[in-house]
Short mmCIF file of C-alpha atoms and ligand atoms in Angstrom, two decimals:
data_model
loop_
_atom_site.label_atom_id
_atom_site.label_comp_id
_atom_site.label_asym_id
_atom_site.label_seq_id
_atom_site.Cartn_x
_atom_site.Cartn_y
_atom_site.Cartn_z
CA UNK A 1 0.00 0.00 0.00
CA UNK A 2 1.23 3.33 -0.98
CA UNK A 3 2.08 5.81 1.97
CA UNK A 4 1.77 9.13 -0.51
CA UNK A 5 0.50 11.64 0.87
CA UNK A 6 0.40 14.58 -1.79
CA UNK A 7 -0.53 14.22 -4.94
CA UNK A 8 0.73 16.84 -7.50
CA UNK A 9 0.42 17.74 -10.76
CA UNK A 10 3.23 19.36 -12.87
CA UNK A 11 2.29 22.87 -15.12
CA UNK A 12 1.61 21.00 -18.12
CA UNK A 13 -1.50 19.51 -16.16
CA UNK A 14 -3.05 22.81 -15.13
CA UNK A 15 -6.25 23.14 -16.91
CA UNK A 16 -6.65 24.19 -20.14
CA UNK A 17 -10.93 24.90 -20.03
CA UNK A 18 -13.32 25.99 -17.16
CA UNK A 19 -16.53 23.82 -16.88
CA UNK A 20 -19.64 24.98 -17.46
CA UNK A 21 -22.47 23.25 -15.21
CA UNK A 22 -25.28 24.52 -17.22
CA UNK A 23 -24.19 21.99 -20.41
CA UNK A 24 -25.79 19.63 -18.09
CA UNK A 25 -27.82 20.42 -15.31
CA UNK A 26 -31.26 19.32 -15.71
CA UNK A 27 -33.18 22.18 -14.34
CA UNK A 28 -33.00 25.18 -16.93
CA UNK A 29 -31.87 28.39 -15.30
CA UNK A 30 -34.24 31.15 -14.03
CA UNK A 31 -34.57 34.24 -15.30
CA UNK A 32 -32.29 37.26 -14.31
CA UNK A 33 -34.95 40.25 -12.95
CA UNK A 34 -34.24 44.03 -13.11
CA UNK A 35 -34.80 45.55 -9.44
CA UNK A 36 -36.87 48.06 -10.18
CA UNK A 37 -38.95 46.99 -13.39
CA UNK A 38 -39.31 43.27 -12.07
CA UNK A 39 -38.84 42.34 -15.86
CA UNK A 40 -36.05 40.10 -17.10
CA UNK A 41 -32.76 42.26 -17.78
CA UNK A 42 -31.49 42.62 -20.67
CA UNK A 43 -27.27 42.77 -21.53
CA UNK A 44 -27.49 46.15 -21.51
CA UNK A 45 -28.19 46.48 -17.80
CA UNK A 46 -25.59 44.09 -17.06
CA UNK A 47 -23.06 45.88 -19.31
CA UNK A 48 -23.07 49.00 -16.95
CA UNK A 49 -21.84 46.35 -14.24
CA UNK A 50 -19.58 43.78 -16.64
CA UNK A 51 -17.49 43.68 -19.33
CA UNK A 52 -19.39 41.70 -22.08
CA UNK A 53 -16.91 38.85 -22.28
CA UNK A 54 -18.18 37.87 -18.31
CA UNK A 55 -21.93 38.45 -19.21
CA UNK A 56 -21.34 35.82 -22.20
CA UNK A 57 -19.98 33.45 -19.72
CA UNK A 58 -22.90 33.82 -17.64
CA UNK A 59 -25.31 32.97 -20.18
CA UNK A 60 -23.16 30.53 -22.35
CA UNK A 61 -24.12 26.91 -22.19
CA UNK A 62 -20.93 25.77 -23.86
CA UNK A 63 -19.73 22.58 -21.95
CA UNK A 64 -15.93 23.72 -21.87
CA UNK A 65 -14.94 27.60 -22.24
CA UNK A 66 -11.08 27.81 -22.79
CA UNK A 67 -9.36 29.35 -19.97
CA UNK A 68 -6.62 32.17 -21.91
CA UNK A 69 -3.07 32.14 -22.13
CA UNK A 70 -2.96 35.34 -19.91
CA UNK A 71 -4.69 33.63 -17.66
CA UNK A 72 -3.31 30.17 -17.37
CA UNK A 73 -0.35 32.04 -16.56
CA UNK A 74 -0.96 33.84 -13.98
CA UNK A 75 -2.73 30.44 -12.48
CA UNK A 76 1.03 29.25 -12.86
CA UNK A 77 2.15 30.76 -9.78
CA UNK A 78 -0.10 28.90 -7.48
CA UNK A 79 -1.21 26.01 -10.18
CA UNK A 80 -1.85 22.94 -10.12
CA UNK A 81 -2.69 23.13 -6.22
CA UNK A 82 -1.86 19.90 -3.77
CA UNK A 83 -4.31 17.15 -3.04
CA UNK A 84 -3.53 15.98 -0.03
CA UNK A 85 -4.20 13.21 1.78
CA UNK A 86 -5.12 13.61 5.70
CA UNK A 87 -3.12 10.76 6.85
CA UNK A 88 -2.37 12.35 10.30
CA UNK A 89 -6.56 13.34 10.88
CA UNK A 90 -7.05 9.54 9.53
CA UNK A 91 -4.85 8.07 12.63
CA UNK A 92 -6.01 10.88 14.98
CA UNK A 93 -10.05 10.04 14.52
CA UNK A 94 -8.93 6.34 14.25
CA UNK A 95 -11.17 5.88 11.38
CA UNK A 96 -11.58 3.01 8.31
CA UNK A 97 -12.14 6.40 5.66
CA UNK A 98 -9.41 7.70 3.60
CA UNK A 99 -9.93 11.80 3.64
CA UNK A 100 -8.09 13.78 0.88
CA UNK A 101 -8.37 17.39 0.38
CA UNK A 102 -7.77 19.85 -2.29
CA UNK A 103 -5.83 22.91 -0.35
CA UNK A 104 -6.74 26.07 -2.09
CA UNK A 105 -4.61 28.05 0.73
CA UNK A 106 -1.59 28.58 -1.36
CA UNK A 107 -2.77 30.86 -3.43
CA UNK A 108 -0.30 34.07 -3.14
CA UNK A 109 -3.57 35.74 -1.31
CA UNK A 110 -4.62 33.03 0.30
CA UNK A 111 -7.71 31.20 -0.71
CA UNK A 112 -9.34 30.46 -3.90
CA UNK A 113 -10.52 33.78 -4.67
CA UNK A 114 -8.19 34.92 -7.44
CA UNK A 115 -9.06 31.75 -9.21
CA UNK A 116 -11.73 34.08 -10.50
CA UNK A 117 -10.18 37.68 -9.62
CA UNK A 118 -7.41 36.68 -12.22
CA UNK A 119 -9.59 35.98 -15.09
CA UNK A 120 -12.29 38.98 -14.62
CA UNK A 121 -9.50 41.35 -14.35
CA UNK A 122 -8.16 40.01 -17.46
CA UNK A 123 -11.38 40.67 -19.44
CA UNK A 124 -11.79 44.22 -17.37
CA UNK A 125 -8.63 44.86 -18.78
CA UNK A 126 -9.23 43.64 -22.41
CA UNK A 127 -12.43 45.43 -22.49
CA UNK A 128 -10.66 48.82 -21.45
CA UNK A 129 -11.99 48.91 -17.81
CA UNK A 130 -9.71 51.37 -15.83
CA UNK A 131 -11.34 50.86 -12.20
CA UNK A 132 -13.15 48.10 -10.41
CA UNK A 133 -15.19 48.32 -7.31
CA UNK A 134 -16.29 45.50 -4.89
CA UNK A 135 -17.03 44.50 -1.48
CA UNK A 136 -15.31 42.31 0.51
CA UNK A 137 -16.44 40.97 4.36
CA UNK A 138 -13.58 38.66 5.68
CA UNK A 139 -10.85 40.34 3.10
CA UNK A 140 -10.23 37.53 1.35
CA UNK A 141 -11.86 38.62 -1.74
CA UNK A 142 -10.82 42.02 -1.34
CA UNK A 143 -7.22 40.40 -1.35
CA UNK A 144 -7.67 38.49 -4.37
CA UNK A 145 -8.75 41.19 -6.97
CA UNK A 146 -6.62 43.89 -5.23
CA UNK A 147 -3.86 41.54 -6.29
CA UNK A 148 -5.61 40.66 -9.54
CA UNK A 149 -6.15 44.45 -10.18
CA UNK A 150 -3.14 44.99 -9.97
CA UNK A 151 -1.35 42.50 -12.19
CA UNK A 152 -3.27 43.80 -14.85
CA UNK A 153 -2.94 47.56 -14.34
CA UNK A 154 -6.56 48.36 -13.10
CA UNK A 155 -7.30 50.32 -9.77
CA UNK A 156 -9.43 48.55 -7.48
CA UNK A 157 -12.12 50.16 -4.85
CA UNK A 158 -12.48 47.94 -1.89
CA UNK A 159 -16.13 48.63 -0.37
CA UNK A 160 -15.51 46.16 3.33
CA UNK A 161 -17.68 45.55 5.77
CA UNK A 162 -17.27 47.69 8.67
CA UNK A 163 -16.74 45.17 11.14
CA UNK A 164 -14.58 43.47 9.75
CA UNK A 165 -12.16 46.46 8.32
CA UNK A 166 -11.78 47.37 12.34
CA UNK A 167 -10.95 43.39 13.45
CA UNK A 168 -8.96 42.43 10.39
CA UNK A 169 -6.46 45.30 9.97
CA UNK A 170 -4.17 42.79 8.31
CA UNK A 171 -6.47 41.81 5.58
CA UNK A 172 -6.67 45.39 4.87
CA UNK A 173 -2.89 46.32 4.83
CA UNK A 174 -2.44 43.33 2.59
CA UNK A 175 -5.40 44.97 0.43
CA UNK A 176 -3.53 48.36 0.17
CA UNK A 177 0.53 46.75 0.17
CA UNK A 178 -1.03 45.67 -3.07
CA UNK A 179 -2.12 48.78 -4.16
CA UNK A 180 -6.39 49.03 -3.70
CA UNK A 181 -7.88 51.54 -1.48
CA UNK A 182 -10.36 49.93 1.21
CA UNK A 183 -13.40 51.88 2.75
CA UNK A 184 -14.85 50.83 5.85
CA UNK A 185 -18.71 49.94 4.68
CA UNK A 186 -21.26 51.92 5.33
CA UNK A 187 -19.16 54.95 3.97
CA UNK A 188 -20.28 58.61 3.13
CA UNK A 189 -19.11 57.82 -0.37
CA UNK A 190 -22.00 56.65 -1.80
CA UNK A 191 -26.29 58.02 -1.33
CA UNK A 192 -26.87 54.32 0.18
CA UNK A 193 -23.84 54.57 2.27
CA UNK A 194 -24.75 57.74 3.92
CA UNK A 195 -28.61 57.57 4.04
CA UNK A 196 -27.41 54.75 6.50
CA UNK A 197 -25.72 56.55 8.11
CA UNK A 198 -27.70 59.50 8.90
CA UNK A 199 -30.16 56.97 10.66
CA UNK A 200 -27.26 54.51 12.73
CA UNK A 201 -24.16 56.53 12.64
CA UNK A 202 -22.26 53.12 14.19
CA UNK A 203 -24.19 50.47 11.55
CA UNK A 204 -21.20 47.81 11.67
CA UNK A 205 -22.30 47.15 8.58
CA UNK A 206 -22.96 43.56 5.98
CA UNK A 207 -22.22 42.29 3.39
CA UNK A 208 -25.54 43.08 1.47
CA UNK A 209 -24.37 46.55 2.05
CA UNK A 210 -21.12 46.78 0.90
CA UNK A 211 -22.28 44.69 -2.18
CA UNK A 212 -25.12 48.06 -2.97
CA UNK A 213 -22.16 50.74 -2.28
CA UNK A 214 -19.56 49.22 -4.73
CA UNK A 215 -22.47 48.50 -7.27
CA UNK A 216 -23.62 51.97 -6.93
CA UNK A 217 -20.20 53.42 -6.78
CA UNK A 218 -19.65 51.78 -10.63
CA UNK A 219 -23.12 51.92 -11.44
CA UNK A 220 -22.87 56.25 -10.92
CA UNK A 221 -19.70 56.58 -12.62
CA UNK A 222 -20.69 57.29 -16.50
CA UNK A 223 -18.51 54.12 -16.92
CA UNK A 224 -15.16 54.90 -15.21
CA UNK A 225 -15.37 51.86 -13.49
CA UNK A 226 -16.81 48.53 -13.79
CA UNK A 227 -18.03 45.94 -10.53
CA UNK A 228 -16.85 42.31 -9.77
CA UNK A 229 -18.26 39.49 -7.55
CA UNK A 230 -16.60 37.25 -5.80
CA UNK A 231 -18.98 34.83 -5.92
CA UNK A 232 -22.76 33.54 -6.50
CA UNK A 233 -22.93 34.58 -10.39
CA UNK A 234 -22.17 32.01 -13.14
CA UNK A 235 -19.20 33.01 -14.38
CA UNK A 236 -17.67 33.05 -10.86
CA UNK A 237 -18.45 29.11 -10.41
CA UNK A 238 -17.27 28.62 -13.71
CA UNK A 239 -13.61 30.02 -13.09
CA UNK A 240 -13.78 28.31 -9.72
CA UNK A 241 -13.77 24.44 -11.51
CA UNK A 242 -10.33 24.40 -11.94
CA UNK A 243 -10.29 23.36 -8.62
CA UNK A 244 -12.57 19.65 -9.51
CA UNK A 245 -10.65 19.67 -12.71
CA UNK A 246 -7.07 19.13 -11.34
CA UNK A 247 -9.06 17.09 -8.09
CA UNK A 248 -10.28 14.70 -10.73
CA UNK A 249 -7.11 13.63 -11.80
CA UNK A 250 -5.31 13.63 -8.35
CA UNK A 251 -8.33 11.31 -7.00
CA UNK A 252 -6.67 9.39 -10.39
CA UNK A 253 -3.05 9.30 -8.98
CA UNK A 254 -4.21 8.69 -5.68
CA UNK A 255 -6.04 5.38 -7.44
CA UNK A 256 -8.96 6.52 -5.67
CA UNK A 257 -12.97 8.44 -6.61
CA UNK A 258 -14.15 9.87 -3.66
CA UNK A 259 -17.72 8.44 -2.22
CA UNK A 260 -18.71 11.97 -1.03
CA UNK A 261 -17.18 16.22 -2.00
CA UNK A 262 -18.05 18.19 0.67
CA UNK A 263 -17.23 22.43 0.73
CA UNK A 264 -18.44 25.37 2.70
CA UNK A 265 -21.22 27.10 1.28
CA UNK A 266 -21.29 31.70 1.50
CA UNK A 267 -22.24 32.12 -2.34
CA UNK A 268 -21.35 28.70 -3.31
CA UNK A 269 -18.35 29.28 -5.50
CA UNK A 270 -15.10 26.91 -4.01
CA UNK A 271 -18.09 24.00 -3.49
CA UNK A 272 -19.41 24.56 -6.98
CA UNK A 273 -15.27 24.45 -8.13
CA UNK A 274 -14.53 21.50 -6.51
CA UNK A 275 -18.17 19.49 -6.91
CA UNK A 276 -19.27 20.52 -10.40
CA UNK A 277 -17.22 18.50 -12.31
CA UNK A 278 -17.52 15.20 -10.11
CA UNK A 279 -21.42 16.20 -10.32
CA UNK A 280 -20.64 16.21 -14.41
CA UNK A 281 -19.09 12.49 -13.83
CA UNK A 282 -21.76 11.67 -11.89
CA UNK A 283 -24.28 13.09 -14.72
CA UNK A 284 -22.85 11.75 -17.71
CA UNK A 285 -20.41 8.97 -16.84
CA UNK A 286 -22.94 7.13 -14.20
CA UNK A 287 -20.27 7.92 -10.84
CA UNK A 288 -22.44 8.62 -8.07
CA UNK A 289 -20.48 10.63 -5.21
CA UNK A 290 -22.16 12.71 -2.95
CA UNK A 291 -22.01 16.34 -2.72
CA UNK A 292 -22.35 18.09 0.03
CA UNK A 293 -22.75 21.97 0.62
CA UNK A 294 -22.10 23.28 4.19
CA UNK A 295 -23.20 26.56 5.83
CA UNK A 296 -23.59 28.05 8.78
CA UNK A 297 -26.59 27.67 11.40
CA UNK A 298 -25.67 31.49 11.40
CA UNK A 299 -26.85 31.85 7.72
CA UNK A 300 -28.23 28.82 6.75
CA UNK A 301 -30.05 29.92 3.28
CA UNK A 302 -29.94 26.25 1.74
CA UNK A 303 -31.44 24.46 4.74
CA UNK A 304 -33.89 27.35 5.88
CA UNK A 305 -33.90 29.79 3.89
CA UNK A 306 -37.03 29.87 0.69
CA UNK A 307 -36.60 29.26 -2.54
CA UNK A 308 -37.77 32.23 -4.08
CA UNK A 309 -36.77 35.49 -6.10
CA UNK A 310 -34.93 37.70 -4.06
CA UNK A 311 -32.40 40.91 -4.48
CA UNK A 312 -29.00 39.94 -4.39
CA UNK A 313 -28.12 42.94 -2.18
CA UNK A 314 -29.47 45.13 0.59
CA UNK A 315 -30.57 48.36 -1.21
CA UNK A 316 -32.14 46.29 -3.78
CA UNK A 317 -29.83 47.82 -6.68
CA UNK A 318 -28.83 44.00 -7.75
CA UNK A 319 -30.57 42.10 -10.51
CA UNK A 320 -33.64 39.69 -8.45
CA UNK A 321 -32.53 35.82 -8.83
CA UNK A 322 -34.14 32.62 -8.09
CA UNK A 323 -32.42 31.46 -5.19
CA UNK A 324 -32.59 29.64 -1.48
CA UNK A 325 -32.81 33.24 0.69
CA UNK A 326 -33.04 34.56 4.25
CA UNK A 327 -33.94 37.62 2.61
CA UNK A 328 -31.88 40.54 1.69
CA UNK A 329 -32.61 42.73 4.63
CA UNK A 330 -31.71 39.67 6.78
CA UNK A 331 -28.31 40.64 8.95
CA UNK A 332 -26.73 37.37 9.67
CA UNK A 333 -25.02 37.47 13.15
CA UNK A 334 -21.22 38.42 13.56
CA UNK A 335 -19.78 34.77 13.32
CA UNK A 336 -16.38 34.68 12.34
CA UNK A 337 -16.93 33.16 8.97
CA UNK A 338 -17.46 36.78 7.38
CA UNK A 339 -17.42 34.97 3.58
CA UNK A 340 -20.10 32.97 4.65
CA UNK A 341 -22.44 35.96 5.74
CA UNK A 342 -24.62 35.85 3.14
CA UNK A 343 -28.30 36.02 2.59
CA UNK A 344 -28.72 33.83 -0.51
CA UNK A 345 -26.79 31.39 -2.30
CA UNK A 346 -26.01 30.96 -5.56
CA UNK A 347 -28.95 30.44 -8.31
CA UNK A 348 -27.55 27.43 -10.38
CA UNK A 349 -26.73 25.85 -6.76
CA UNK A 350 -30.06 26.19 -5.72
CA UNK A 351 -31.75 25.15 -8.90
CA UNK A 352 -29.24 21.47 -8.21
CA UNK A 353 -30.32 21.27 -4.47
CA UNK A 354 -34.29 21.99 -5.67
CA UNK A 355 -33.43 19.13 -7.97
CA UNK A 356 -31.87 16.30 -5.31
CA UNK A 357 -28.26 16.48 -7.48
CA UNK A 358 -26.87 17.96 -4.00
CA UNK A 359 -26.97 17.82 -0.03
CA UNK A 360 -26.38 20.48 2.28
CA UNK A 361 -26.42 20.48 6.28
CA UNK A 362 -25.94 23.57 8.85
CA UNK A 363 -22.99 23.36 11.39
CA UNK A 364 -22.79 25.52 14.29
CA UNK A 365 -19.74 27.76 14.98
CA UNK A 366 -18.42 26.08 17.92
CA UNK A 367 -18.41 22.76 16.93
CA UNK A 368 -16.85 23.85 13.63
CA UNK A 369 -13.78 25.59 15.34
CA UNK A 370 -13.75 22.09 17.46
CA UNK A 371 -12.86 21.07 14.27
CA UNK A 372 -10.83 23.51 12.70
CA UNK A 373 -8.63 22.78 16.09
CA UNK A 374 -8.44 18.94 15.56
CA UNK A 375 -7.30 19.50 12.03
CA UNK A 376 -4.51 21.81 12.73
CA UNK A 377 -3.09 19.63 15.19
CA UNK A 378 -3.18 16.67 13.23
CA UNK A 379 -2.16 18.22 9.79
CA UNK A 380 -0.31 21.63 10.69
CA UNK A 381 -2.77 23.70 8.16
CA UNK A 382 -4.98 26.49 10.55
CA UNK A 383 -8.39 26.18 8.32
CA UNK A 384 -9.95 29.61 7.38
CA UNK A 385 -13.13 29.81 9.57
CA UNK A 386 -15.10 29.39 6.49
CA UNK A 387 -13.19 26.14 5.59
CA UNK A 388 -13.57 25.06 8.90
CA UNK A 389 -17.53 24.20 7.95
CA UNK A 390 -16.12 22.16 5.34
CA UNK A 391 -13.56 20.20 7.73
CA UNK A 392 -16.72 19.88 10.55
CA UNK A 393 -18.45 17.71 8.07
CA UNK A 394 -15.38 15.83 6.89
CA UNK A 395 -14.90 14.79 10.38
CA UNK A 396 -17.98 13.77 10.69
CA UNK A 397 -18.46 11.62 7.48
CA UNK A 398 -15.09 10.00 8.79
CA UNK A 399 -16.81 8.89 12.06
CA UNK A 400 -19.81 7.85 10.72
CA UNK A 401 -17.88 5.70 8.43
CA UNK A 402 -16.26 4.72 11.81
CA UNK A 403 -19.07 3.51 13.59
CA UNK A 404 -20.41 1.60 10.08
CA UNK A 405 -17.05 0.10 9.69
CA UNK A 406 -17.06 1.51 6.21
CA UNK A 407 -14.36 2.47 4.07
CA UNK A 408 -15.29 5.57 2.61
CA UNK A 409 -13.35 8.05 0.59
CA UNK A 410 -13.91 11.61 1.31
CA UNK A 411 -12.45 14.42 -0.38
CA UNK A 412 -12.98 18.72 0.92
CA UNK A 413 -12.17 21.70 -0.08
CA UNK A 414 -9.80 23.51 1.98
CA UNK A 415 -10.80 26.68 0.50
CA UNK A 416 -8.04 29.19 1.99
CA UNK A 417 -5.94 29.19 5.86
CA UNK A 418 -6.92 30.97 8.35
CA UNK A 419 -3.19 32.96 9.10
CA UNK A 420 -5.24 35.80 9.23
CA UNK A 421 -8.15 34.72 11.48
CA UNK A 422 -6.15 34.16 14.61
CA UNK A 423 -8.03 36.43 16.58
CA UNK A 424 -11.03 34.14 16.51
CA UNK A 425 -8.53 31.46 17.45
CA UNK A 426 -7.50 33.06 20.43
CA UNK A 427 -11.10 33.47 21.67
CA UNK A 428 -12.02 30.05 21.14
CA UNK A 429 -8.83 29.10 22.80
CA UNK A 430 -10.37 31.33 25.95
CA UNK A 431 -13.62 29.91 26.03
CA UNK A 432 -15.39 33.01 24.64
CA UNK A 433 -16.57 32.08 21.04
CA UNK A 434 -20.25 32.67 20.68
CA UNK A 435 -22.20 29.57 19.41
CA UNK A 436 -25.34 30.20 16.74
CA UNK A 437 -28.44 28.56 16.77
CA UNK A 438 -30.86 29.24 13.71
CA UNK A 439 -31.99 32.70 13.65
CA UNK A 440 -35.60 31.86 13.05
CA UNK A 441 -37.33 35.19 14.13
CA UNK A 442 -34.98 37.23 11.72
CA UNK A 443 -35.35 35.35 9.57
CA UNK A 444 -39.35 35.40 9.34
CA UNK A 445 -39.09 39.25 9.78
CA UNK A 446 -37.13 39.24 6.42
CA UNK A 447 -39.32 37.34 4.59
CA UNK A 448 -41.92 40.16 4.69
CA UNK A 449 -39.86 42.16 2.76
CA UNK A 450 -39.45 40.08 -0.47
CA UNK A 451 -40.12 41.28 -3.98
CA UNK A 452 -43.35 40.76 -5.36
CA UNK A 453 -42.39 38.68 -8.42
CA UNK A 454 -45.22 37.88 -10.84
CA UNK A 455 -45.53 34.04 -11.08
CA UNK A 456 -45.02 34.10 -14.66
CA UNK A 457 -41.51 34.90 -13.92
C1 PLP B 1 -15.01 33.72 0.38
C2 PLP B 1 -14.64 32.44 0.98
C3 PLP B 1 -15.58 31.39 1.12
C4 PLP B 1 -17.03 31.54 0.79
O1 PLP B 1 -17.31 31.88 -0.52
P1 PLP B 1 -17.80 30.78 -1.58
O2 PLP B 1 -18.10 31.61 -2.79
O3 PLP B 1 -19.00 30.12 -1.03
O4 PLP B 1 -16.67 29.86 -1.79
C5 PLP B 1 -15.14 30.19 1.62
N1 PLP B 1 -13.86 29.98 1.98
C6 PLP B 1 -12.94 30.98 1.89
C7 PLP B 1 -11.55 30.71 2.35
C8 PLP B 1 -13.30 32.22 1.38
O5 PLP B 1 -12.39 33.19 1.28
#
């Protein structure tokens, strides 16, 4: 028996197309809604947002979209990232399952955010776009285009989350050593900004927010500057499945198919990277692995929120999608998982879990840093908080196997570390991390509040 424990690919293996789920997926997509007329948008809304290259992707229903040369690159400084199996967590939880996962934490910023920064900078750039502006809540996104930005030349506007900007200074000097300029969200740059303002002077601020001030902030500038999202749109997922591309043929040199994926769940995009193309195995080529989404009892929009059409950000400036929500004006509480703070979830996801293709569970935040713990001890990595959910239900699929005295292969997504997240470390090393239950009264308030979408739509 081999005792390997990473599995690598060389350059010539890194990917040479993104995936595109909606080749396959069963359940045809929903329409896209303006905010304000309720109708379906049309590319011309989208344009003042997107260079027209990204609003292609998000439409196309091309199988395999080639990934450019500029690109691919790029990817090469942080491409093909390890598989790696958990040999140390195996012997630790004393447990019949093998557990391999894809660690997305090498990435110069840190998680698998500029596996999508890179490329929509790249067609920003191609397209003539001189200035981008976006949110960010932990930082890591922030991180990833403000690196991205800058590779290719383009200034980037860093709308974060209040909260956050005052508890993660590091995030935002790493933001700014790379050349973006970060505003602690809700600013008095922007109407929706201040209008908040004027009514809560000390709003801390969400991510729904943030998302309304950068859109506006592009949306107002006669086309100075374009907006990105780090995750929950199409062509986000689609950049992400590098990640299941490479997995797919470690799992191969590992002589190995894993039995269940499993990733943490904010908009969706690292779970859609790793699981769509073992879901397109399991679609076309009869495999039939498991996915499994996981999000917070904090946020949990797949296992309580609606499926419905909702805004995709608080001032209800974002196009209306289909989608699992809490509602937009839902405030999820200050866990320390700030990318999975999220109201919604991304459409195609939903339209999968609607359909059965996909499982999701809610894990609470203690047991998850239990977790997170466990696995740095064992395997050296400190998980992001976010990636944490993912190694909760690892764990836990390990066990189970455990107790059934089954071998079963599991495979995560180690979506980013958590070098900058030590502060929530250190207070569940004290004893003082807050534990979440479902936050159904919020939740139900919320739900008053959603669009009133003909049911034609
Ligand atoms: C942003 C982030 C997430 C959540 O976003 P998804 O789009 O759901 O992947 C998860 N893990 C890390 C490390 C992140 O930075």
């Amino acid at each position: 028996m081999s005792e390997q424990t990473r599995f690598l690919l060389s350059e010539n293996d890194l990917p040479k197309f993104w995936y595109n789920i909606q080749a396959d997926s069963p359940v045809p997509p929903a329409p896209v809604l303006h905010p304000a007329t309720l109708e379906p948008v049309t590319p011309d809304f989208l344009s003042v947002l997107f260079p027209m290259e990204l609003i292609l992707q998000e439409i196309s229903t091309e199988r395999y979209i080639p990934i450019p040369d500029e690109v691919r690159e790029i990817y090469k400084l942080y491409r093909p990232t390890p598989l790696i199996r958990a040999r140390r967590l195996e012997k630790a939880l004393d447990t019949p399952a093998h557990i391999y996962y894809k660690f997305e934490g090498v990435s110069p910023s840190g998680s698998h955010k500029p596996n999508t920064a890179i490329p929509q900078a790249f067609y920003n750039k191609i397209a003539g776009t001189k200035a981008l502006t976006t949110e960010t809540g932990a930082g890591q996104w922030g991180s990833a285009l403000a690196m991205a930005g800058n590779f290719f030349d383009i200034a980037v506007e860093v709308y974060m989350v209040k909260v956050s900007y005052h508890q993660k200074p590091y995030r935002r000097i790493l933001m700014e050593t790379y050349g973006a300029q970060v505003f602690a969200s809700p600013t008095d740059r922007t109407n929706y900004g201040r209008s908040i303002l004027a009514h809560d002077p000390n709003n801390p601020g969400s991510l729904g927010i943030a998302i309304s001030e950068a859109v506006e902030a592009a949306a107002t500038s006669n086309g100075a500057k374009k907006y990105s999202l780090g995750s929950v749109l199409n062509h986000v997922l689609l950049h992400q499945t590098v990640i299941g591309e490479e997995a797919l043929k470690q799992m191969d040199l590992a002589g190995e198919y894993p039995d269940v994926v499993i990733g943490c769940v904010g908009g969706g995009s690292n779970f859609a990277g790793l699981a769509f193309p073992f879901l397109r195995e399991n679609l076309r080529n009869g495999h039939r692995t498991r996915l499994v989404a996981v999000e917070p009892t904090a946020a949990p929009s797949l296992t309580q929120g609606i499926y419905t059409f909702d805004y995709g950000d608080t001032a209800r400036m974002a196009p209306i999608v289909k989608m699992h929500t809490l509602g937009h004006s839902f405030v999820p509480p200050e866990i320390h998982a700030g990318g999975l703070r999220y109201h919604g979830m991304a459409p195609s996801i939903c339209a999968l879990y609607d359909a059965g293709l996909i499982e999701a569970v809610a894990v609470r935040q203690l047991s998850t840093f239990d977790a997170a713990v466990q696995f740095a001890r064992a395997e050296g990595i400190v998980p992001a908080p976010e990636s944490a959910h993912a190694v909760r239900v690892a764990i836990d699929e390990a066990l189970d196997a455990k107790r059934k005295g089954e071998k079963r292969v599991i495979l995560f997504n180690l979506s980013g570390h958590g070098n900058f997240d030590l502060a929530a470390y250190e207070k569940y090393l004290q004893d003082q991390l807050e534990d979440y239950d479902y936050p159904v009264e919020a939740v139900a308030e919320a739900m008053k509040y959603l669009p009133k979408v003909p049911l034609t739509a």
